[in-house]
Short mmCIF file of C-alpha atoms in Angstrom, two decimals:
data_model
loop_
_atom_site.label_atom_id
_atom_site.label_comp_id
_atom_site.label_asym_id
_atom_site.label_seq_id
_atom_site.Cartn_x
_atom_site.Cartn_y
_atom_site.Cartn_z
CA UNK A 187 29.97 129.76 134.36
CA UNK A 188 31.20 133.19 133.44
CA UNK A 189 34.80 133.40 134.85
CA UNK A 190 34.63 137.26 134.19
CA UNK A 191 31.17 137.68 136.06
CA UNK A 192 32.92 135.45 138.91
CA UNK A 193 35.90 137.86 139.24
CA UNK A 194 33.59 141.02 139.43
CA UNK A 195 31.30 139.59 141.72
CA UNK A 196 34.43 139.06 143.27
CA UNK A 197 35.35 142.65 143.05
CA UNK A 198 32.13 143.90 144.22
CA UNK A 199 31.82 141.98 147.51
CA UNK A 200 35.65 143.12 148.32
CA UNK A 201 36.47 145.93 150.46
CA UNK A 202 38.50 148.72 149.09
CA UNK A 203 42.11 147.58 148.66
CA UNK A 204 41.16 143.83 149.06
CA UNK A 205 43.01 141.22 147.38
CA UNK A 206 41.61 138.23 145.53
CA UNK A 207 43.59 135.36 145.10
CA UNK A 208 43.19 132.28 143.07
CA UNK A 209 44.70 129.27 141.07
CA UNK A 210 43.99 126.82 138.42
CA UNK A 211 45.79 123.40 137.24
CA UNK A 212 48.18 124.64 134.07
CA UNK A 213 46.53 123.09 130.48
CA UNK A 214 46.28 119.71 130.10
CA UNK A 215 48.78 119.55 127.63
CA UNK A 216 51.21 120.55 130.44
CA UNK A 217 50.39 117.30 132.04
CA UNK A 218 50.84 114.83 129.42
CA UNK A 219 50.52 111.82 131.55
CA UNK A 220 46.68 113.08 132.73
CA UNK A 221 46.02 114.35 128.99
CA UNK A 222 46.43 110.97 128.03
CA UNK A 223 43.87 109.44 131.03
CA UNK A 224 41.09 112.64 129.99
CA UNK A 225 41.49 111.43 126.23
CA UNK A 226 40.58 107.91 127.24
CA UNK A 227 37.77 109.24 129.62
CA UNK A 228 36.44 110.96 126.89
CA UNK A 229 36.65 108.22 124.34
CA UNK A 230 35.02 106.08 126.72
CA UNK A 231 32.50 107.81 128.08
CA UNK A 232 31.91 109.77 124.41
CA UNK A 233 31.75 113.46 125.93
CA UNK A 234 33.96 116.30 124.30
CA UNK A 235 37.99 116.10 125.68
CA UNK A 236 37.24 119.32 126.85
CA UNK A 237 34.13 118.18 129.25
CA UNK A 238 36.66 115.24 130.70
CA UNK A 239 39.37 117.28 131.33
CA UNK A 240 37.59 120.99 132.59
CA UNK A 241 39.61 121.13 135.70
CA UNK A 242 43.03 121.86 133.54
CA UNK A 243 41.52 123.98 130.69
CA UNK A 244 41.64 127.43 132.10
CA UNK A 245 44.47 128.16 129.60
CA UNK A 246 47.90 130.02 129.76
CA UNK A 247 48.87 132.18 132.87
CA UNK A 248 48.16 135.36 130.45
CA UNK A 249 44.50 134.20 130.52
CA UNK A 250 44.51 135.02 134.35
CA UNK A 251 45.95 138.15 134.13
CA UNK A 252 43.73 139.54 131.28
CA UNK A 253 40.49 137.94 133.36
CA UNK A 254 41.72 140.02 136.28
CA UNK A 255 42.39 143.43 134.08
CA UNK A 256 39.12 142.83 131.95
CA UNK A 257 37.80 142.70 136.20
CA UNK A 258 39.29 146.35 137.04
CA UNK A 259 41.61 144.84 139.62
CA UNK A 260 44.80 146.86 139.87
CA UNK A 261 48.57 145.79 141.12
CA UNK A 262 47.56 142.30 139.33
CA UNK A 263 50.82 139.58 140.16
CA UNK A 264 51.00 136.06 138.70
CA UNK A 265 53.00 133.02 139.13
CA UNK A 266 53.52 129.95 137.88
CA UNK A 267 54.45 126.58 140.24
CA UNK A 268 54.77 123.09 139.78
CA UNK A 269 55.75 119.98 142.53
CA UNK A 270 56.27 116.75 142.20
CA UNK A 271 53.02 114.06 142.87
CA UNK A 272 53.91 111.16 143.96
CA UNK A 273 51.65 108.19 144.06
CA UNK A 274 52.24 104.47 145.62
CA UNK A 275 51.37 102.88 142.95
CA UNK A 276 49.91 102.69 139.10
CA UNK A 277 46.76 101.49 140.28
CA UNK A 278 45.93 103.46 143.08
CA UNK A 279 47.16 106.45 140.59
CA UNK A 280 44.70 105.10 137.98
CA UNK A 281 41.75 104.58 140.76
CA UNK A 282 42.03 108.12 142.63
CA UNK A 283 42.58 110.31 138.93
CA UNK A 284 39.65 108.26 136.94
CA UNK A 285 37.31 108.56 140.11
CA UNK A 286 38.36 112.56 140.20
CA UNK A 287 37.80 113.54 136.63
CA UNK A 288 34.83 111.64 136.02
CA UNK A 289 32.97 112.81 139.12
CA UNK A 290 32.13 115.85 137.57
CA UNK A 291 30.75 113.65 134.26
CA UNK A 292 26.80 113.50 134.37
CA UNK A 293 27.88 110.19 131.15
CA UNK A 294 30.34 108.99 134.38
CA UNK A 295 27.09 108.97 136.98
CA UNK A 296 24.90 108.10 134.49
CA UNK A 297 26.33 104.24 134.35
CA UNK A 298 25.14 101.30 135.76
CA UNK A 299 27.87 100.07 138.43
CA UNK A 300 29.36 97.83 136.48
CA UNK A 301 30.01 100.04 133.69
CA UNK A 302 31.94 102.42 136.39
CA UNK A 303 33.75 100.24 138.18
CA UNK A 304 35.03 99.18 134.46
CA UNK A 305 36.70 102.06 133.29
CA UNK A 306 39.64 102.20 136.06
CA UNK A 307 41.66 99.08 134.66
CA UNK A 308 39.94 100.37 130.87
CA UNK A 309 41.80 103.95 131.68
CA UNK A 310 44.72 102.37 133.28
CA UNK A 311 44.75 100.12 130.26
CA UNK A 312 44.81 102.77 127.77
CA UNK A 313 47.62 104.72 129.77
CA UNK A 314 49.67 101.98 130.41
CA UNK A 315 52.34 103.10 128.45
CA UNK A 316 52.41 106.41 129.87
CA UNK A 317 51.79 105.39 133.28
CA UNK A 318 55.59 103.29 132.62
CA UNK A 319 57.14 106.50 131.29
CA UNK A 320 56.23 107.76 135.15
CA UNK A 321 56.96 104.73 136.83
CA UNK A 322 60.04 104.87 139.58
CA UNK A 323 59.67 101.84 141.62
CA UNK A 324 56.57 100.74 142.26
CA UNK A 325 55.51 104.59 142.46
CA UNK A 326 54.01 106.85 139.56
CA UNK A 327 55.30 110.37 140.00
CA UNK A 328 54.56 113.05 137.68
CA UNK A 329 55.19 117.06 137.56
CA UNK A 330 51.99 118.93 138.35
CA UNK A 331 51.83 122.69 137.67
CA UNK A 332 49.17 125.36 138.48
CA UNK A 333 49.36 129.23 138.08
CA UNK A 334 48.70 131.40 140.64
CA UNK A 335 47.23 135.19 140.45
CA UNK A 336 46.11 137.68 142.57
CA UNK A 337 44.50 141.66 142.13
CA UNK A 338 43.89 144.39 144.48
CA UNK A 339 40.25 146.17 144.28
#
């Protein structure tokens, strides 16, 4: 994937003074309780920290905007938001964000059953410390942030 081919195609298929509009999860590193789960993920499943956690290494904001110049778009506006996620509970948190990242992980489908179902409490193990740093009740909530940019044709 070519995120520079994607915005021209992009481009090409809009109408004159059409707007694209997209967003992407903020770096890993801006989520420090998921960097921790893609480093286990990664260590477990031995693929590259960068394959386990692709969905949150786009990059800075700044990487948007220049993707969208390098594009030709014009009147180009960013932003950056984050929310609060809130889940019931450290295992459900564990269950839904293991099951999500490694989805996408041919080494994640690639494993007998028993070797999948295995790496939610071995995740949830590794994280446990971090998981209690996010702990409020019986809930784990965490700060989530994705940027936001959009360019006229």
């Amino acid at each position: 994937p070519d995120p520079l081919k994607c915005a021209a195609e992009v481009k090409r298929v809009l109408k004159p003074g059409g707007r694209f509009a997209f967003t992407v999860w903020a770096d890993a590193s801006e989520h420090p309780l998921l960097e921790v789960m893609f480093r286990s993920i990664s260590e477990r499943l031995s693929v590259p920290y960068e394959a386990a956690s692709k969905p949150f290494t786009f990059g800075p904001l700044s990487r948007l905007t220049a993707l969208l110049s390098d594009a030709g778009y014009r009147e180009i506006r960013e932003e950056t938001r984050s929310f609060e996620a809130t889940f019931p509970s450290s295992d459900q948190w564990a269950q839904l964000t293991v099951m999500g990242a490694a989805a996408a992980l041919p080494a994640f489908r690639d494993l007998p059953a028993n070797e999948r179902d295995a790496l939610i409490p071995g995740v949830a193990s590794d994280a446990a410390d971090a998981i209690r740093e996010y702990t409020r009740g019986e809930n784990v909530v965490f700060k989530m942030t994705s940027h936001y940019a959009t360019g006229i044709v």
